[in-house]
Amino acid sequence: MSIVHSRKQSSLLEHPAIYTDFYELTMAQGYFLAGRKDERACFDYFFRDLPFDGGYVVFAGLSDLIAVLDDFRFHEDELDYLSEQGFREEFLRYLRDFRLNIDVMAPREGEVVFPYSPILRVEGSIIETQLLETLILNILNFESLIATKASRMKYAAGERKVIDFGLRRAQGYGGIQASKAAIIGGADATSNTYSSFVHGTPASGTMAHSWIQSFEDELTSFRKYAEFYPDSCILLVDTYSTLESGVPNAITVAKEMEEKGHRLKGIRLDSGDLAYFARKARKQLDDAGLEYVKIAASNQLDERLIKSLISQHAPIDLFGVGTRLVTGYETPALDGVYKLAAINDEPKLKISENVEKTTLPGRKKVVRYRENNGRFHGDGIFLADNDDSTIIRHPFYPAKYTDITSFEAESLLHPVMKNGDLQVDLPSPSKSARYARERLEKLNPEHKRFENPHIYKVGLSEKLLHLRNRLTEKMK
Amino acid sequence: MSIVHSRKQSSLLEHPAIYTDFYELTMAQGYFLAGRKDERACFDYFFRDLPFDGGYVVFAGLSDLIAVLDDFRFHEDELDYLSEQGFREEFLRYLRDFRLNIDVMAPREGEVVFPYSPILRVEGSIIETQLLETLILNILNFESLIATKASRMKYAAGERKVIDFGLRRAQGYGGIQASKAAIIGGADATSNTYSSFVHGTPASGTMAHSWIQSFEDELTSFRKYAEFYPDSCILLVDTYSTLESGVPNAITVAKEMEEKGHRLKGIRLDSGDLAYFARKARKQLDDAGLEYVKIAASNQLDERLIKSLISQHAPIDLFGVGTRLVTGYETPALDGVYKLAAINDEPKLKISENVEKTTLPGRKKVVRYRENNGRFHGDGIFLADNDDSTIIRHPFYPAKYTDITSFEAESLLHPVMKNGDLQVDLPSPSKSARYARERLEKLNPEHKRFENPHIYKVGLSEKLLHLRNRLTEKMK
């Protein structure tokens, strides 16, 4: 297991410009034919529901998104396809020379974010901002979902290691992003070699049951593995009988390794009652003087099972997590949306029967307030320009408010693209992971617990609230 | 919406050889260093649990898998990476010249398959069969999951259309495979332009709320869209008020279209009580003499909601399905596994405390039996060679058996690769979709219902059962 530099920051997507819902293209042609191609639009990316019944989201996917945006253009074969789909020659000529000229504001990758708050703000022509909707949603929704799940597993595991083993049950090629997002969220390493190669994240893994079965007996299979991997050997002990065969054979091999000046790194449990087997195995190892041999456990683990195992004092040093990490499992999608906030600097809102689905109009910014101890107190959503509100109010119960004048404040959204030019270096997964860790430390524990986490305060500036109310009235 | 030929059957994966769990590589090097590289192994791909509490799985992913296998080799940059990870020079030299020489047997893509039955049989050197494990599981598990989900939605929808709108909430780039698998399983079209381009599947989509919001009023936005898309115009009617504004404006535009010799194709409902709004909208349209205008509905739909809407006689002609299709939602992963069945022609099995997890030893084949009416009666798993059993027995309750001599029989597994050479043309999604439809028609309805579907019979030949019992005894 070692870290290498990322080989390829560009995207897997060979055809990013058509990685989109078909209607983005029909609408784009519509704007073009309506003579509106140079009109300006501002869209917000945000989500409404927290995944996993949790209290926060770890923002991820920014680096993959930027890599795609940096390379966004229509190629001839794509234009031929669009022509076959009935798009008009004049529009295809426009697309042939199309280059992004957008402004993008976003938090740093790894930021802790909350419902309703704009995460990405995208400004540009009505065509370019519309065309990017699906791409932005697809990448940010998924990577943020998995980074969040990983952060919960790491939170449960504490100082113990969490390793991503999920590729075999990941949702197809999304597995490459899942393993990267898992690292951003807090996983220590991944079994996903592709992701390790492309993203420079640490790779990990030793043996499957088939290795053991392919030898005449378990002891021989262990001996062979220890011979080839004297310094990174983790033996899988549950192929035949964990306590009667697997652990005793591992002890035999560990003793033989000691004679050659090596140390068995660990054993892995992959079935049965992990708390029971870990305790029994630990005792067998300790009785043999092998206190240094670690115990790894895997098998349908998630943050709640990890927490349960730790609360039972199961002596497990490393958790291998798979399906329940890389698919999000109980919440397999973040519900992020991309909504129009302004056209030609005129604020727009979409009303809904459900007041919580009414959007926030206008170009906006997000400010985070800190308590004296540095912890996050809450976030305020402001109009981007000339908003000097000193009070933020609850979005739906405006009688609840906070005076923010006494708090230390920081802006959450930073320039990522300006006129289509990148304003930042692409963050590496390890850098984003470090940032996520720092930020999660500043989030109070009541927002991180798994059962009924406390709701983090996100308020609207008085000025934004007035604008929303005024536009809502006008539409009625 | 039109169908074009697929432009690119090769895989998205630029680095298929390292699209694998790290331990496949450490084991491969282990076999190499142990001097076992030319030993032969046979692995089975199968699953144990049916997704969605359903009665069957639609097998998909074969064409993507074959495309990857056909292009499988280690490139210099990958070997450099592996060298940095500590792999030895002699093994890397071996990998540099590594080419697949495997035999693969599989059902046709779109086949209806069941638990415990081998789906893929992979034979080759112990190294090549081991290296492919993760790749096979990742692609087949996911695409089969989504094809199965799509087939359930189409089953609920009957003659009505089902369109995949899921890309924005798909699990990252897995969305490309999801949209293809959805077509194989029965979706009529997709909003996913990338997938349509790469796979030649029909694309579909018209407008989002932002189109309407960007104009000064709804009527103007509808008129403009109808002007540009006179023959494929589906108007989204819920931006302001479905029944007081959206449908009346759609009717106005439809009448104007009639004057110019065109017809409004449809309206789309995307919020609220879809049964209620569909009925009210249908009446408004019909009262205006617009019986030909279709009603499309979307918003968190799945097969149960589609069934419910139809049982309420909601006059919906087209269902747009998203997140709950492309992620599998309540079952976000198929639990397929890849297990060793033989080494050097010697059958192997893995026993487990849980009898249902004990594997089936040896090279095997699968036979499907048909009733007189052509419907599927059940499947039998046999040893591939010299197995003339005339009785198949329940895998865990052998007193339950079927005499199969009177049934019409067909082999399910066909050669896909022989000595690493492709034996079949890559099936197009439309071809696999046609096959899935044919095969699902032969599956009795009691296996297709959503509540407590009847368990499809899968038996073991007497000879296979004896082998399993003999090896189990021997291991104890």
Tab-separated table of C-alpha atoms in Angstrom, chain A residues 81-429:
chain	number	residue	atom	x	y	z
A	81	TYR	CA	-25.447	12.101	-34.072
A	82	LEU	CA	-27.363	15.270	-33.156
A	83	SER	CA	-28.014	15.898	-36.830
A	84	GLU	CA	-29.545	12.428	-37.121
A	85	GLN	CA	-31.682	13.286	-34.103
A	86	GLY	CA	-33.157	16.174	-36.050
A	87	PHE	CA	-31.185	19.127	-34.688
A	88	ARG	CA	-30.870	21.953	-37.201
A	89	GLU	CA	-27.763	22.813	-39.181
A	90	GLU	CA	-27.561	26.388	-37.881
A	91	PHE	CA	-27.628	25.169	-34.291
A	92	LEU	CA	-25.040	22.489	-34.995
A	93	ARG	CA	-22.776	25.143	-36.532
A	94	TYR	CA	-23.161	27.084	-33.299
A	95	LEU	CA	-22.309	24.011	-31.229
A	96	ARG	CA	-19.250	23.284	-33.370
A	97	ASP	CA	-17.600	26.469	-32.082
A	98	PHE	CA	-19.160	26.305	-28.648
A	99	ARG	CA	-16.808	26.929	-25.716
A	100	LEU	CA	-17.788	27.412	-22.110
A	101	ASN	CA	-17.503	30.968	-20.898
A	102	ILE	CA	-19.096	30.463	-17.500
A	103	ASP	CA	-18.455	31.692	-13.983
A	104	VAL	CA	-18.674	29.031	-11.297
A	105	MET	CA	-18.595	29.556	-7.547
A	106	ALA	CA	-18.332	26.560	-5.201
A	107	PRO	CA	-17.147	25.512	-1.767
A	108	ARG	CA	-13.855	23.679	-1.505
A	109	GLU	CA	-14.151	19.952	-2.150
A	110	GLY	CA	-14.661	18.269	1.207
A	111	GLU	CA	-16.722	21.152	2.642
A	112	VAL	CA	-19.553	20.272	5.000
A	113	VAL	CA	-22.809	21.539	3.459
A	114	PHE	CA	-26.490	21.645	4.343
A	115	PRO	CA	-29.961	21.639	2.750
A	116	TYR	CA	-31.289	24.604	0.756
A	117	SER	CA	-27.951	26.366	0.666
A	118	PRO	CA	-26.566	27.038	-2.837
A	119	ILE	CA	-23.530	24.836	-3.346
A	120	LEU	CA	-22.655	25.624	-6.934
A	121	ARG	CA	-23.569	28.936	-8.506
A	122	VAL	CA	-23.255	28.811	-12.290
A	123	GLU	CA	-23.532	31.936	-14.441
A	124	GLY	CA	-23.224	32.253	-18.173
A	125	SER	CA	-25.306	32.294	-21.302
A	126	ILE	CA	-28.695	30.693	-21.008
A	127	ILE	CA	-27.528	27.934	-23.349
A	128	GLU	CA	-24.320	26.987	-21.579
A	129	THR	CA	-25.825	27.077	-18.107
A	130	GLN	CA	-28.756	24.914	-19.257
A	131	LEU	CA	-26.574	22.379	-21.078
A	132	LEU	CA	-24.554	21.678	-17.919
A	133	GLU	CA	-27.486	20.781	-15.665
A	134	THR	CA	-27.386	16.987	-15.955
A	135	LEU	CA	-23.605	16.765	-15.881
A	136	ILE	CA	-23.403	18.816	-12.699
A	137	LEU	CA	-26.188	16.888	-10.993
A	138	ASN	CA	-24.873	13.479	-11.970
A	139	ILE	CA	-21.331	14.053	-10.729
A	140	LEU	CA	-21.987	16.126	-7.603
A	141	ASN	CA	-25.027	14.190	-6.376
A	142	PHE	CA	-23.226	10.871	-6.479
A	143	GLU	CA	-19.779	11.798	-5.223
A	144	SER	CA	-21.211	13.897	-2.379
A	145	LEU	CA	-23.481	10.999	-1.416
A	146	ILE	CA	-20.586	8.543	-1.130
A	147	ALA	CA	-18.207	10.973	0.573
A	148	THR	CA	-20.936	11.549	3.147
A	149	LYS	CA	-21.462	7.824	3.682
A	150	ALA	CA	-17.722	7.265	4.073
A	151	SER	CA	-17.491	10.077	6.621
A	152	ARG	CA	-20.159	8.388	8.726
A	153	MET	CA	-18.314	5.073	8.631
A	154	LYS	CA	-15.061	6.771	9.596
A	155	TYR	CA	-16.853	8.644	12.378
A	156	ALA	CA	-18.100	5.334	13.762
A	157	ALA	CA	-14.683	3.681	13.362
A	158	GLY	CA	-12.754	6.471	15.092
A	159	GLU	CA	-9.044	5.670	15.073
A	160	ARG	CA	-9.597	2.270	13.444
A	161	LYS	CA	-9.097	2.002	9.719
A	162	VAL	CA	-11.902	1.901	7.144
A	163	ILE	CA	-11.082	0.352	3.765
A	164	ASP	CA	-13.329	0.458	0.695
A	165	PHE	CA	-13.872	-3.045	-0.730
A	166	GLY	CA	-16.945	-2.135	-2.798
A	167	LEU	CA	-16.023	-2.268	-6.481
A	168	ARG	CA	-17.639	-5.652	-7.188
A	169	ARG	CA	-21.079	-4.404	-6.160
A	170	ALA	CA	-20.661	-0.776	-7.192
A	171	GLN	CA	-23.041	0.635	-9.773
A	172	GLY	CA	-20.900	-0.101	-12.814
A	173	TYR	CA	-18.251	2.425	-13.740
A	174	GLY	CA	-19.621	4.723	-11.042
A	175	GLY	CA	-17.423	2.557	-8.832
A	176	ILE	CA	-14.390	4.554	-9.948
A	177	GLN	CA	-15.922	7.750	-8.579
A	178	ALA	CA	-17.279	5.965	-5.519
A	179	SER	CA	-13.828	4.860	-4.419
A	180	LYS	CA	-12.446	8.354	-4.872
A	181	ALA	CA	-15.357	9.932	-2.997
A	182	ALA	CA	-14.901	7.370	-0.220
A	183	ILE	CA	-11.333	8.580	0.274
A	184	ILE	CA	-12.507	12.208	0.331
A	185	GLY	CA	-15.068	11.317	2.976
A	186	GLY	CA	-12.604	9.533	5.213
A	187	ALA	CA	-11.843	6.007	3.996
A	188	ASP	CA	-8.180	5.164	4.556
A	189	ALA	CA	-7.641	3.093	1.410
A	190	THR	CA	-9.446	1.263	-1.365
A	191	SER	CA	-9.314	-2.138	-3.025
A	192	ASN	CA	-10.174	-0.389	-6.302
A	193	THR	CA	-6.942	-0.510	-8.282
A	194	TYR	CA	-8.306	1.578	-11.148
A	195	SER	CA	-9.260	4.361	-8.798
A	196	SER	CA	-5.921	4.129	-7.038
A	197	PHE	CA	-4.129	4.375	-10.386
A	198	VAL	CA	-6.183	7.275	-11.727
A	199	HIS	CA	-6.608	9.226	-8.507
A	200	GLY	CA	-3.401	8.399	-6.678
A	201	THR	CA	-5.234	7.017	-3.657
A	202	PRO	CA	-3.800	4.193	-1.513
A	203	ALA	CA	-4.655	0.647	-2.670
A	204	SER	CA	-5.157	-2.261	-0.319
A	205	GLY	CA	-6.015	-5.960	-0.370
A	206	THR	CA	-4.575	-9.405	0.166
A	207	MET	CA	-6.422	-12.675	-0.500
A	208	ALA	CA	-9.801	-14.229	-1.279
A	209	HIS	CA	-11.168	-17.646	-0.323
A	210	SER	CA	-10.243	-18.944	-3.778
A	211	TRP	CA	-6.537	-18.557	-2.945
A	212	ILE	CA	-6.929	-20.851	0.021
A	213	GLN	CA	-9.181	-23.318	-1.774
A	214	SER	CA	-6.751	-23.610	-4.673
A	215	PHE	CA	-4.107	-25.177	-2.393
A	216	GLU	CA	-4.192	-28.667	-0.965
A	217	ASP	CA	-4.753	-27.241	2.514
A	218	GLU	CA	-5.144	-23.959	4.358
A	219	LEU	CA	-1.771	-24.047	6.104
A	220	THR	CA	0.079	-24.450	2.810
A	221	SER	CA	-1.887	-21.579	1.297
A	222	PHE	CA	-1.019	-19.331	4.260
A	223	ARG	CA	2.644	-20.317	4.153
A	224	LYS	CA	2.888	-19.530	0.466
A	225	TYR	CA	1.267	-16.148	0.868
A	226	ALA	CA	3.527	-15.252	3.781
A	227	GLU	CA	6.541	-16.302	1.703
A	228	PHE	CA	5.612	-13.870	-1.113
A	229	TYR	CA	4.276	-11.043	1.046
A	230	PRO	CA	6.315	-11.171	4.253
A	231	ASP	CA	5.568	-7.559	5.155
A	232	SER	CA	1.943	-7.071	4.089
A	233	CYS	CA	0.322	-10.406	4.802
A	234	ILE	CA	-3.253	-10.468	6.071
A	235	LEU	CA	-4.579	-14.037	6.213
A	236	LEU	CA	-8.254	-14.784	5.597
A	237	VAL	CA	-9.154	-17.231	8.349
A	238	ASP	CA	-12.779	-18.268	7.764
A	239	THR	CA	-12.562	-20.606	4.765
A	240	TYR	CA	-12.947	-23.812	6.783
A	241	SER	CA	-13.325	-23.104	10.491
A	242	THR	CA	-12.201	-19.759	11.910
A	243	LEU	CA	-11.291	-20.852	15.414
A	244	GLU	CA	-10.361	-24.501	14.831
A	245	SER	CA	-8.383	-24.084	11.650
A	246	GLY	CA	-7.992	-20.540	10.360
A	247	VAL	CA	-6.583	-18.776	13.422
A	248	PRO	CA	-4.421	-21.719	14.559
A	249	ASN	CA	-2.887	-21.976	11.073
A	250	ALA	CA	-2.339	-18.216	11.029
A	251	ILE	CA	-0.543	-18.506	14.376
A	252	THR	CA	1.671	-21.287	13.033
A	253	VAL	CA	2.607	-19.144	10.048
A	254	ALA	CA	3.140	-16.047	12.218
A	255	LYS	CA	5.597	-17.974	14.354
A	256	GLU	CA	7.445	-19.205	11.255
A	257	MET	CA	7.542	-15.603	9.979
A	258	GLU	CA	9.032	-14.405	13.265
A	259	GLU	CA	11.879	-16.880	12.834
A	260	LYS	CA	12.663	-15.210	9.498
A	261	GLY	CA	12.489	-11.729	10.998
A	262	HIS	CA	9.036	-10.845	9.669
A	263	ARG	CA	5.709	-10.127	11.264
A	264	LEU	CA	2.264	-11.260	10.234
A	265	LYS	CA	0.333	-8.073	9.629
A	266	GLY	CA	-3.137	-9.376	10.352
A	267	ILE	CA	-5.972	-11.827	9.953
A	268	ARG	CA	-9.333	-11.147	8.328
A	269	LEU	CA	-12.771	-12.344	9.428
A	270	ASP	CA	-15.407	-12.333	6.675
A	271	SER	CA	-18.387	-14.242	8.076
A	272	GLY	CA	-20.224	-15.211	11.225
A	273	ASP	CA	-20.665	-13.110	14.333
A	274	LEU	CA	-17.781	-10.693	13.967
A	275	ALA	CA	-17.822	-9.546	17.609
A	276	TYR	CA	-17.665	-13.144	18.872
A	277	PHE	CA	-15.023	-14.314	16.414
A	278	ALA	CA	-12.889	-11.183	16.892
A	279	ARG	CA	-12.814	-11.701	20.660
A	280	LYS	CA	-12.002	-15.392	20.370
A	281	ALA	CA	-9.394	-14.824	17.670
A	282	ARG	CA	-7.803	-11.998	19.654
A	283	LYS	CA	-7.470	-14.291	22.648
A	284	GLN	CA	-5.908	-17.084	20.570
A	285	LEU	CA	-3.452	-14.600	19.026
A	286	ASP	CA	-2.611	-12.964	22.360
A	287	ASP	CA	-2.142	-16.342	24.057
A	288	ALA	CA	0.410	-17.116	21.348
A	289	GLY	CA	2.229	-13.850	22.039
A	290	LEU	CA	0.998	-12.263	18.824
A	291	GLU	CA	-0.476	-9.079	20.269
A	292	TYR	CA	0.851	-7.165	17.278
A	293	VAL	CA	-1.248	-9.085	14.735
A	294	LYS	CA	-4.192	-6.925	13.703
A	295	ILE	CA	-7.746	-8.127	13.138
A	296	ALA	CA	-9.622	-7.000	10.050
A	297	ALA	CA	-13.343	-7.626	9.629
A	298	SER	CA	-15.660	-7.422	6.641
A	299	ASN	CA	-19.143	-8.641	5.629
A	300	GLN	CA	-22.020	-6.245	4.957
A	301	LEU	CA	-20.696	-3.601	7.321
A	302	ASP	CA	-22.059	-0.096	7.568
A	303	GLU	CA	-21.681	2.742	10.090
A	304	ARG	CA	-24.301	1.344	12.446
A	305	LEU	CA	-22.720	-2.115	12.521
A	306	ILE	CA	-19.271	-0.605	13.014
A	307	LYS	CA	-20.638	1.443	15.902
A	308	SER	CA	-22.301	-1.651	17.336
A	309	LEU	CA	-19.129	-3.730	17.082
A	310	ILE	CA	-17.122	-1.025	18.819
A	311	SER	CA	-19.735	-0.633	21.550
A	312	GLN	CA	-19.387	-4.400	22.111
A	313	HIS	CA	-15.616	-3.857	22.484
A	314	ALA	CA	-14.937	-6.157	19.538
A	315	PRO	CA	-11.147	-6.036	19.105
A	316	ILE	CA	-11.277	-5.135	15.411
A	317	ASP	CA	-8.553	-2.867	14.014
A	318	LEU	CA	-9.686	-2.484	10.438
A	319	PHE	CA	-13.122	-2.496	8.858
A	320	GLY	CA	-13.559	-3.538	5.231
A	321	VAL	CA	-16.726	-1.970	3.839
A	322	GLY	CA	-18.263	-2.626	0.461
A	323	THR	CA	-21.765	-2.418	-0.956
A	324	ARG	CA	-23.126	-0.279	1.836
A	325	LEU	CA	-20.427	2.286	1.222
A	326	VAL	CA	-20.155	2.520	-2.557
A	327	THR	CA	-23.887	2.479	-3.365
A	328	GLY	CA	-25.116	4.586	-0.452
A	329	TYR	CA	-27.437	1.628	0.147
A	330	GLU	CA	-30.403	2.931	2.187
A	331	THR	CA	-30.156	6.267	0.360
A	332	PRO	CA	-28.834	5.442	-3.100
A	333	ALA	CA	-29.136	9.017	-4.429
A	334	LEU	CA	-28.688	12.544	-3.145
A	335	ASP	CA	-31.665	14.607	-4.280
A	336	GLY	CA	-29.647	17.598	-5.502
A	337	VAL	CA	-31.357	19.894	-7.991
A	338	TYR	CA	-30.247	22.692	-10.327
A	339	LYS	CA	-32.640	25.596	-10.392
A	340	LEU	CA	-32.876	28.840	-12.283
A	341	ALA	CA	-32.181	31.820	-9.990
A	342	ALA	CA	-31.952	34.705	-12.459
A	343	ILE	CA	-32.299	35.597	-16.134
A	344	ASN	CA	-30.482	38.718	-17.379
A	345	ASP	CA	-29.925	39.718	-13.745
A	346	GLU	CA	-33.643	39.542	-13.063
A	347	PRO	CA	-34.276	37.234	-10.091
A	348	LYS	CA	-36.522	34.237	-10.838
A	349	LEU	CA	-38.228	31.807	-8.535
A	350	LYS	CA	-40.252	28.657	-8.988
A	351	ILE	CA	-43.203	28.465	-6.635
A	352	SER	CA	-44.668	25.173	-5.524
A	353	GLU	CA	-47.737	23.967	-3.666
A	354	ASN	CA	-45.157	22.664	-1.225
A	355	VAL	CA	-43.618	25.815	0.272
A	356	GLU	CA	-40.376	23.974	0.994
A	357	LYS	CA	-39.964	23.456	-2.755
A	358	THR	CA	-40.163	27.156	-3.612
A	359	THR	CA	-36.727	28.177	-4.849
A	360	LEU	CA	-34.542	31.075	-3.678
A	361	PRO	CA	-34.351	33.859	-6.275
A	362	GLY	CA	-31.346	35.878	-7.422
A	363	ARG	CA	-27.550	35.610	-7.350
A	364	LYS	CA	-26.629	34.486	-3.882
A	365	LYS	CA	-23.698	33.877	-1.584
A	366	VAL	CA	-23.325	31.739	1.519
A	367	VAL	CA	-21.680	32.812	4.763
A	368	ARG	CA	-20.723	30.488	7.598
A	369	TYR	CA	-20.714	31.712	11.195
A	370	ARG	CA	-18.437	30.340	13.865
A	371	GLU	CA	-18.701	30.156	17.611
A	372	ASN	CA	-15.914	31.355	19.891
A	373	ASN	CA	-14.482	27.844	20.033
A	374	GLY	CA	-14.234	27.794	16.221
A	375	ARG	CA	-17.139	25.417	15.793
A	376	PHE	CA	-19.771	26.063	13.134
A	377	HIS	CA	-22.792	27.941	14.419
A	378	GLY	CA	-24.875	28.120	11.247
A	379	ASP	CA	-24.968	29.371	7.658
A	380	GLY	CA	-26.620	32.399	6.133
A	381	ILE	CA	-27.758	32.743	2.533
A	382	PHE	CA	-27.463	36.310	1.229
A	383	LEU	CA	-27.939	38.103	-2.036
A	384	ALA	CA	-24.504	38.267	-3.631
A	385	ASP	CA	-24.528	42.034	-4.021
A	386	ASN	CA	-25.421	44.873	-1.685
A	387	ASP	CA	-26.923	42.706	1.013
A	388	ASP	CA	-25.972	44.175	4.385
A	389	SER	CA	-28.596	42.299	6.404
A	390	THR	CA	-27.522	41.746	10.011
A	391	ILE	CA	-30.215	39.202	10.747
A	392	ILE	CA	-30.819	35.809	9.170
A	393	ARG	CA	-34.188	34.122	9.473
A	394	HIS	CA	-35.509	30.603	9.255
A	395	PRO	CA	-36.528	29.951	5.617
A	396	PHE	CA	-40.060	28.832	6.500
A	397	TYR	CA	-40.629	30.182	10.042
A	398	PRO	CA	-39.248	33.723	9.760
A	399	ALA	CA	-40.112	34.492	13.375
A	400	LYS	CA	-37.057	32.385	14.214
A	401	TYR	CA	-33.967	34.484	13.578
A	402	THR	CA	-30.334	35.018	14.499
A	403	ASP	CA	-28.416	38.264	14.794
A	404	ILE	CA	-25.124	37.465	13.088
A	405	THR	CA	-23.204	40.651	13.884
A	406	SER	CA	-21.215	39.110	16.734
A	407	PHE	CA	-20.041	35.959	14.919
A	408	GLU	CA	-16.872	35.362	13.038
A	409	ALA	CA	-17.867	34.878	9.398
A	410	GLU	CA	-16.382	33.176	6.351
A	411	SER	CA	-17.562	32.949	2.754
A	412	LEU	CA	-18.238	29.391	1.614
A	413	LEU	CA	-18.339	29.881	-2.143
A	414	HIS	CA	-15.104	30.619	-3.983
A	415	PRO	CA	-14.419	31.275	-7.661
A	416	VAL	CA	-13.770	28.023	-9.518
A	417	MET	CA	-14.183	29.240	-13.108
A	418	LYS	CA	-14.192	32.772	-14.449
A	419	ASN	CA	-15.151	33.293	-18.111
A	420	GLY	CA	-14.568	29.589	-18.614
A	421	ASP	CA	-11.035	29.682	-17.207
A	422	LEU	CA	-10.092	27.604	-14.218
A	423	GLN	CA	-9.343	29.673	-11.134
A	424	VAL	CA	-8.099	26.840	-8.918
A	425	ASP	CA	-5.859	23.818	-9.081
A	426	LEU	CA	-7.730	20.542	-9.177
A	427	PRO	CA	-7.658	19.283	-5.613
A	428	SER	CA	-6.290	15.787	-5.099
A	429	PRO	CA	-8.478	13.320	-3.171
